[in-house]
mmCIF file of C-alpha atoms in Angstrom:
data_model
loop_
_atom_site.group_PDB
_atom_site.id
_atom_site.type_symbol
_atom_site.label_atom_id
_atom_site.label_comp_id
_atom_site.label_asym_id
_atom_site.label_seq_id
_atom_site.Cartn_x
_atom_site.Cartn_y
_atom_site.Cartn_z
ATOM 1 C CA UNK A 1 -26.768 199.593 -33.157
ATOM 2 C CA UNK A 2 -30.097 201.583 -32.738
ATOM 3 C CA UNK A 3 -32.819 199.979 -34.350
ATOM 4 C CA UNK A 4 -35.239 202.828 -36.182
ATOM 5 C CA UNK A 5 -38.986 202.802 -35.282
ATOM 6 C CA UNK A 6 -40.532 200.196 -37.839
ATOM 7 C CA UNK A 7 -38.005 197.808 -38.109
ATOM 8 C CA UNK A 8 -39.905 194.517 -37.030
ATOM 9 C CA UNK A 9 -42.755 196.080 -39.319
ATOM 10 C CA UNK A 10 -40.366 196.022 -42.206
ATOM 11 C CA UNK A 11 -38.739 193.189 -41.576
ATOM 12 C CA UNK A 12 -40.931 190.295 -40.153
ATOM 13 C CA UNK A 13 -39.790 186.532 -39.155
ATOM 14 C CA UNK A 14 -38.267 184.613 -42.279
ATOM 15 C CA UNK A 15 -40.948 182.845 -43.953
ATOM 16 C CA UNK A 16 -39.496 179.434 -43.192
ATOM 17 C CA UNK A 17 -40.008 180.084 -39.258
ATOM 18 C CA UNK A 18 -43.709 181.646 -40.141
ATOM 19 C CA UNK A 19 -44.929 178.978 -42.046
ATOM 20 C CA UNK A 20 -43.343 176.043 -39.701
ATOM 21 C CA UNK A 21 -44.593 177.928 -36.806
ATOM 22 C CA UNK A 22 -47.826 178.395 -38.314
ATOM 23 C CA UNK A 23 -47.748 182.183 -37.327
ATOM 24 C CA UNK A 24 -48.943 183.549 -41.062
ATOM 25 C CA UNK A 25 -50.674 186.638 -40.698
ATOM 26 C CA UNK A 26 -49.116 187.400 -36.919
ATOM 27 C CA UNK A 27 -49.575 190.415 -35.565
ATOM 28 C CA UNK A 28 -47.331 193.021 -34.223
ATOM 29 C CA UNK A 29 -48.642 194.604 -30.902
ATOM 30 C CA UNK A 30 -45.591 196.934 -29.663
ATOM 31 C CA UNK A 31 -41.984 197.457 -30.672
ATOM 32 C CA UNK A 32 -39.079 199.617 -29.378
ATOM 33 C CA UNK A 33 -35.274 198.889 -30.023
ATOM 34 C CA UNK A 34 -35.831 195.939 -32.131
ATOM 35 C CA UNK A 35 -37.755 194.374 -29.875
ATOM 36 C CA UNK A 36 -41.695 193.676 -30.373
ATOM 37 C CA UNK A 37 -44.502 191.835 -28.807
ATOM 38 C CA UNK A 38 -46.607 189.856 -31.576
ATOM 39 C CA UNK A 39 -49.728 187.812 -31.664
ATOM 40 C CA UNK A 40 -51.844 185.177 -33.642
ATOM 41 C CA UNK A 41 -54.809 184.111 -31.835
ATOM 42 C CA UNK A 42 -53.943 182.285 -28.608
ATOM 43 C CA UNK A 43 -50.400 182.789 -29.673
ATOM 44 C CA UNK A 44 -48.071 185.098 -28.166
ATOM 45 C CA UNK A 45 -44.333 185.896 -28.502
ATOM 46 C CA UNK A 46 -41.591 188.629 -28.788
ATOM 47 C CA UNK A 47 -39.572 189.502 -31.628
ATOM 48 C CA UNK A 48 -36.245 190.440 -31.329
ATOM 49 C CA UNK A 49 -33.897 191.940 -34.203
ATOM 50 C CA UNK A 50 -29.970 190.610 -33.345
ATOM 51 C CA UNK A 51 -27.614 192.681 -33.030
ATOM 52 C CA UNK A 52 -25.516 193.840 -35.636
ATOM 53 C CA UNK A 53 -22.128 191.581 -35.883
ATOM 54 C CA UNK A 54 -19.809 191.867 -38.927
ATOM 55 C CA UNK A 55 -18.431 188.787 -38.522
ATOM 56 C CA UNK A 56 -21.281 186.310 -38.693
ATOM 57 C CA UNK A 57 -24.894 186.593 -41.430
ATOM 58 C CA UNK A 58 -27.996 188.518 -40.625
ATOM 59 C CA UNK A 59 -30.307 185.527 -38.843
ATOM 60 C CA UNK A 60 -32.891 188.260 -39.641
ATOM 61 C CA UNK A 61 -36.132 188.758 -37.008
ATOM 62 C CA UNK A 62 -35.998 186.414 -34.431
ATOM 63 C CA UNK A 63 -39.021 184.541 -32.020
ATOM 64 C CA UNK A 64 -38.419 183.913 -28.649
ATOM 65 C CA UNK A 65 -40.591 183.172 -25.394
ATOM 66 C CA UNK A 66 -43.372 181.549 -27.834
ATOM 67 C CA UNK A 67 -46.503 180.948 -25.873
ATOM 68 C CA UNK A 68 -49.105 178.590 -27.870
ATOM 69 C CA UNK A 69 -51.813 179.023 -25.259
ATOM 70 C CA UNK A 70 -52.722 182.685 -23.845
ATOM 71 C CA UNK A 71 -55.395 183.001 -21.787
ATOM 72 C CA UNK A 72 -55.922 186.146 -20.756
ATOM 73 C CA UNK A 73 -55.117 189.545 -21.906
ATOM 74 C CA UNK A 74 -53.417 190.267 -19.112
ATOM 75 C CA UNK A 75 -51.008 187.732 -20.287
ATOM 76 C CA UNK A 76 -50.925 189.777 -23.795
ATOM 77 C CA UNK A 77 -50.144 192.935 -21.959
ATOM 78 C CA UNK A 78 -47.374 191.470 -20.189
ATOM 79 C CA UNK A 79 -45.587 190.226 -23.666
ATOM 80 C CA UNK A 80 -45.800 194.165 -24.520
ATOM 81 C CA UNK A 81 -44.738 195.528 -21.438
ATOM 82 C CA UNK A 82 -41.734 192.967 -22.099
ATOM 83 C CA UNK A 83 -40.946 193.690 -25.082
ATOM 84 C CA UNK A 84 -41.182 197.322 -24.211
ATOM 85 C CA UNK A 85 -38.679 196.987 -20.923
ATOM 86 C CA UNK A 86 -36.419 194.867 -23.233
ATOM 87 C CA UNK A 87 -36.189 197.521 -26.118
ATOM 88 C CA UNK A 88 -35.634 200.390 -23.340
ATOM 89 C CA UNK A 89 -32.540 198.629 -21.472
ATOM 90 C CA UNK A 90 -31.473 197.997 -25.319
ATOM 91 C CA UNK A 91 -31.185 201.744 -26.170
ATOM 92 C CA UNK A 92 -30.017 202.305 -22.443
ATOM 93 C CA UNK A 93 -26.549 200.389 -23.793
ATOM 94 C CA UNK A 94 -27.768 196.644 -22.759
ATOM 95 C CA UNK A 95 -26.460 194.195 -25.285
ATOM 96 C CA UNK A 96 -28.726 191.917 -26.426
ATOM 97 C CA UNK A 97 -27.116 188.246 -27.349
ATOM 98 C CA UNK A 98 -29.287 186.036 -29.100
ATOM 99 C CA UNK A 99 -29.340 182.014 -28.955
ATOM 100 C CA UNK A 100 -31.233 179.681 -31.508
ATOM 101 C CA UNK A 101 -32.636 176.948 -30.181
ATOM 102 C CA UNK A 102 -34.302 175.295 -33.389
ATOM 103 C CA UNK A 103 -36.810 177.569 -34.928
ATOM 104 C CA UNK A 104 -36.747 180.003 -31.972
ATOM 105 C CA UNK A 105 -34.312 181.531 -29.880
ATOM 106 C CA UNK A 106 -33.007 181.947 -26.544
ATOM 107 C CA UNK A 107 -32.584 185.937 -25.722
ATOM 108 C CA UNK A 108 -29.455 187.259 -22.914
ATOM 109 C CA UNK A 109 -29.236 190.431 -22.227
ATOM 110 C CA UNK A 110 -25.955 191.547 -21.090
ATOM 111 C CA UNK A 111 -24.261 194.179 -19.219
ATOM 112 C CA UNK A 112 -21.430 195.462 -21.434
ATOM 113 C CA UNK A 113 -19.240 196.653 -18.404
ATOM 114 C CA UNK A 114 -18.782 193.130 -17.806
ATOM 115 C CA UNK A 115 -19.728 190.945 -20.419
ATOM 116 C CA UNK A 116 -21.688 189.227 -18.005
ATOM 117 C CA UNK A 117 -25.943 187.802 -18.789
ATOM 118 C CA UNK A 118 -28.010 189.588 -16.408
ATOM 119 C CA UNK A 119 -31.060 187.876 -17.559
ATOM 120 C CA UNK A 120 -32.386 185.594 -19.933
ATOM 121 C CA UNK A 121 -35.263 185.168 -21.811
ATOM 122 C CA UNK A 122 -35.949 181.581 -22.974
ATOM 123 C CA UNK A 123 -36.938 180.253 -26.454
ATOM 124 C CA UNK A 124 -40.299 178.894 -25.248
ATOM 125 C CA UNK A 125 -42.932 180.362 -22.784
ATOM 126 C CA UNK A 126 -42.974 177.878 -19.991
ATOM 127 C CA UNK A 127 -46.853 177.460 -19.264
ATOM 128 C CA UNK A 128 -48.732 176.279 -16.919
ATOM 129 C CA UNK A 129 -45.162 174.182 -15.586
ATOM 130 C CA UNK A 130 -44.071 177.365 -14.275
ATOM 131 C CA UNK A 131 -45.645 177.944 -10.410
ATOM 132 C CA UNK A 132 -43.447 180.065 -9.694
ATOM 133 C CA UNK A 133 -43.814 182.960 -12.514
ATOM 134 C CA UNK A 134 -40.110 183.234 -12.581
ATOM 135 C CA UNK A 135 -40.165 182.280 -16.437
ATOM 136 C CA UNK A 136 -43.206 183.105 -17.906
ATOM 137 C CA UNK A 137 -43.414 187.265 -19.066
ATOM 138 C CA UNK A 138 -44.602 188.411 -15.726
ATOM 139 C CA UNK A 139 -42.460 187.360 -14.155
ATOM 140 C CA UNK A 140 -39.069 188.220 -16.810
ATOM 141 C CA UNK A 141 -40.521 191.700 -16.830
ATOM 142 C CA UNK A 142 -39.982 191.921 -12.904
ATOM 143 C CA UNK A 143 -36.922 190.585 -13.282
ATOM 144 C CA UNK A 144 -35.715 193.446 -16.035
ATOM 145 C CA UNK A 145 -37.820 196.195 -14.271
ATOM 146 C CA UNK A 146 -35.300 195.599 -11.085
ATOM 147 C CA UNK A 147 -31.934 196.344 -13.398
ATOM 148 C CA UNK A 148 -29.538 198.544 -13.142
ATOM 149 C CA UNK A 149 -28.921 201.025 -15.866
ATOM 150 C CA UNK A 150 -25.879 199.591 -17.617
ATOM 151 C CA UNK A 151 -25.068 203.091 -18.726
ATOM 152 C CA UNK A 152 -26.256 206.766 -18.804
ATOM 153 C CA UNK A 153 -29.664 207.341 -20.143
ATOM 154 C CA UNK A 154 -30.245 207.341 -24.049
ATOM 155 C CA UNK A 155 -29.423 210.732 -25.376
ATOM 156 C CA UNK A 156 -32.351 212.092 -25.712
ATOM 157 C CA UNK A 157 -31.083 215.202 -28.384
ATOM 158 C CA UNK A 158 -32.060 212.590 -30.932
ATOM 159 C CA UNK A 159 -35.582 213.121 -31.781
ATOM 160 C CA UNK A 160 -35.623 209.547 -33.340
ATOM 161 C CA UNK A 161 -33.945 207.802 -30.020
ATOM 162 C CA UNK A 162 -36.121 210.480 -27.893
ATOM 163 C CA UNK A 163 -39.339 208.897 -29.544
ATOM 164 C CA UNK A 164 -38.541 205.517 -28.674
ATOM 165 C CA UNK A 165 -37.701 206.233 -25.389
ATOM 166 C CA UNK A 166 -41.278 207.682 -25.076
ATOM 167 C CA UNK A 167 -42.648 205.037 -26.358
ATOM 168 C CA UNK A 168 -40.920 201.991 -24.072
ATOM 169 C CA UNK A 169 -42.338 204.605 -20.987
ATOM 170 C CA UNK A 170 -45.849 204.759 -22.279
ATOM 171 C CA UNK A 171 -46.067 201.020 -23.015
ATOM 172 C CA UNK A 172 -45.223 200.637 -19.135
ATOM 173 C CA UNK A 173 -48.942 201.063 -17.972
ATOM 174 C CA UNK A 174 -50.628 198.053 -19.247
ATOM 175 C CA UNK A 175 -54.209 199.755 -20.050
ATOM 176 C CA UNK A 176 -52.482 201.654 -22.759
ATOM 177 C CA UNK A 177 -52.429 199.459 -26.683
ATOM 178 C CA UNK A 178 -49.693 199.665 -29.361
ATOM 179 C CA UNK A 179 -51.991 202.471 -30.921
ATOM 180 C CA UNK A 180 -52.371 204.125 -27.985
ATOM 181 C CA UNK A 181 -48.638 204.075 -26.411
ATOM 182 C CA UNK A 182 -47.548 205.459 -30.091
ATOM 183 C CA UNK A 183 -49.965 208.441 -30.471
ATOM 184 C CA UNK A 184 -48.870 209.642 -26.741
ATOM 185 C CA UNK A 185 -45.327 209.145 -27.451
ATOM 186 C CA UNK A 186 -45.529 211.736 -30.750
ATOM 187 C CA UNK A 187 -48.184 214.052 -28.488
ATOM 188 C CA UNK A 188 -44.527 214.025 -25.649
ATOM 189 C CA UNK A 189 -42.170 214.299 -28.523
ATOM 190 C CA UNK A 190 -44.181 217.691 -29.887
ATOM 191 C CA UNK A 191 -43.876 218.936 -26.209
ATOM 192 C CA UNK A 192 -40.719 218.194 -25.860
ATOM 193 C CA UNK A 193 -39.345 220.102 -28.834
ATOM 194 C CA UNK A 194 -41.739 222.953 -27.781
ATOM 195 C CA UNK A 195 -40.120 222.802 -23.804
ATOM 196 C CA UNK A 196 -36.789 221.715 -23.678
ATOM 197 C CA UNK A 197 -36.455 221.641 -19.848
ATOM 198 C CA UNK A 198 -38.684 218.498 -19.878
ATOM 199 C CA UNK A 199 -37.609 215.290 -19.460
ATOM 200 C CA UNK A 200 -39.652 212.037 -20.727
ATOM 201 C CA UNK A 201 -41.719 211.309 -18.069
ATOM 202 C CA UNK A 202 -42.998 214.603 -17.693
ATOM 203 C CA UNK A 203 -43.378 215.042 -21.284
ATOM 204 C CA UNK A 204 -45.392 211.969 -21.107
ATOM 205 C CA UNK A 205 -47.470 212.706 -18.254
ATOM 206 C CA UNK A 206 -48.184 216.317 -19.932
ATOM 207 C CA UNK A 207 -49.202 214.167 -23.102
ATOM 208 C CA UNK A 208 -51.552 211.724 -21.213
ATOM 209 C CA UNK A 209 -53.101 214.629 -19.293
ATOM 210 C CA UNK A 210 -54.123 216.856 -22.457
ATOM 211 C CA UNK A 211 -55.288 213.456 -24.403
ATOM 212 C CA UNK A 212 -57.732 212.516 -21.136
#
């Protein structure tokens, strides 16, 4: 299931996790697939939409890899650049599998050749416990960054699908905000329409070049 541009937006975390959480009034930094980075203050997390299973009820918007004390905004940028990666491999034909774990949830993403969890993204940001970075959304991001596509590339003849795309790519450099990523990723889609030949990358660096 491909998730359209502005589904987090439209459908936020239940109000139950929100108000428990104490997250009211969060804001939404990135999302592509389904998958968003959000904020509150010191608070950072992603958002992740499950996929769509006939057989069990919509859990709805979940939170996962909640981090209570950010303290940089380098840290920030790396929740987006997450959440960006995450949405990408998502479109790219990575499964995501979602865990709850009491008011948040545990995120696997899994290679549907072989139904096997190629990494996983835990409920709860482990802080300063984690020396080694291999948890915390540096270090996760590495850790996706280094995949394998599980499939061809998203077809990009869908302008929708072709949009998103753009927009996981232009999230990648971490100077670039939410606002930002999305204005470059309409300036590539306009080019790409208008050139054919081009592929996203170039369409993006042709965007970044005429916005600079």
């Amino acid at each position: 299931m491909t998730y359209p541009p502005g589904h987090l937006a439209g459908n936020p975390l239940p109000p139950g996790i929100v108000g428990a959480l104490g997250l009211g009034g969060y804001q939404l930094l990135a999302e592509v697939g389904g998958v968003g980075a959000g904020r509150l203050g010191r608070q950072a997390f992603l958002l992740v939409a499950p996929d769509h299973d006939p057989t069990l009820p919509d859990l709805g918007t979940q939170i996962a890899l909640h981090h209570g004390k950010v303290k940089s905004e380098s840290e920030v940028s790396a929740f987006k650049q997450l959440a960006a990666q995450l949405g990408y491999w998502r479109l790219s034909g990575y499964r995501v599998a979602l865990e709850r774990d009491g008011l948040r949830t545990n995120v696997n993403l899994v290679n549907p050749a072989t139904g096997g969890i190629v990494a996983r993204i835990p409920a709860r940001h482990p802080g300063m416990m984690s020396f080694s970075g291999a948890g915390n959304a540096a270090g996760l991001l590495a850790t996706l960054r280094a995949l394998p596509p599980a499939g061809p590339a998203p077809d990009t003849a869908d302008p929708e699908l072709l949009r998103q795309v753009l927009l996981a790519l232009a999230l990648q450099d971490e100077s670039t905000t939410g606002a930002e990523a999305a204005e470059l990723a309409d300036r590539a889609l306009e080019l790409s329409r208008a050139d054919r030949q081009l592929d996203p990358p170039a369409a993006l660096e042709q965007a970044r070049a005429a916005s600079g």
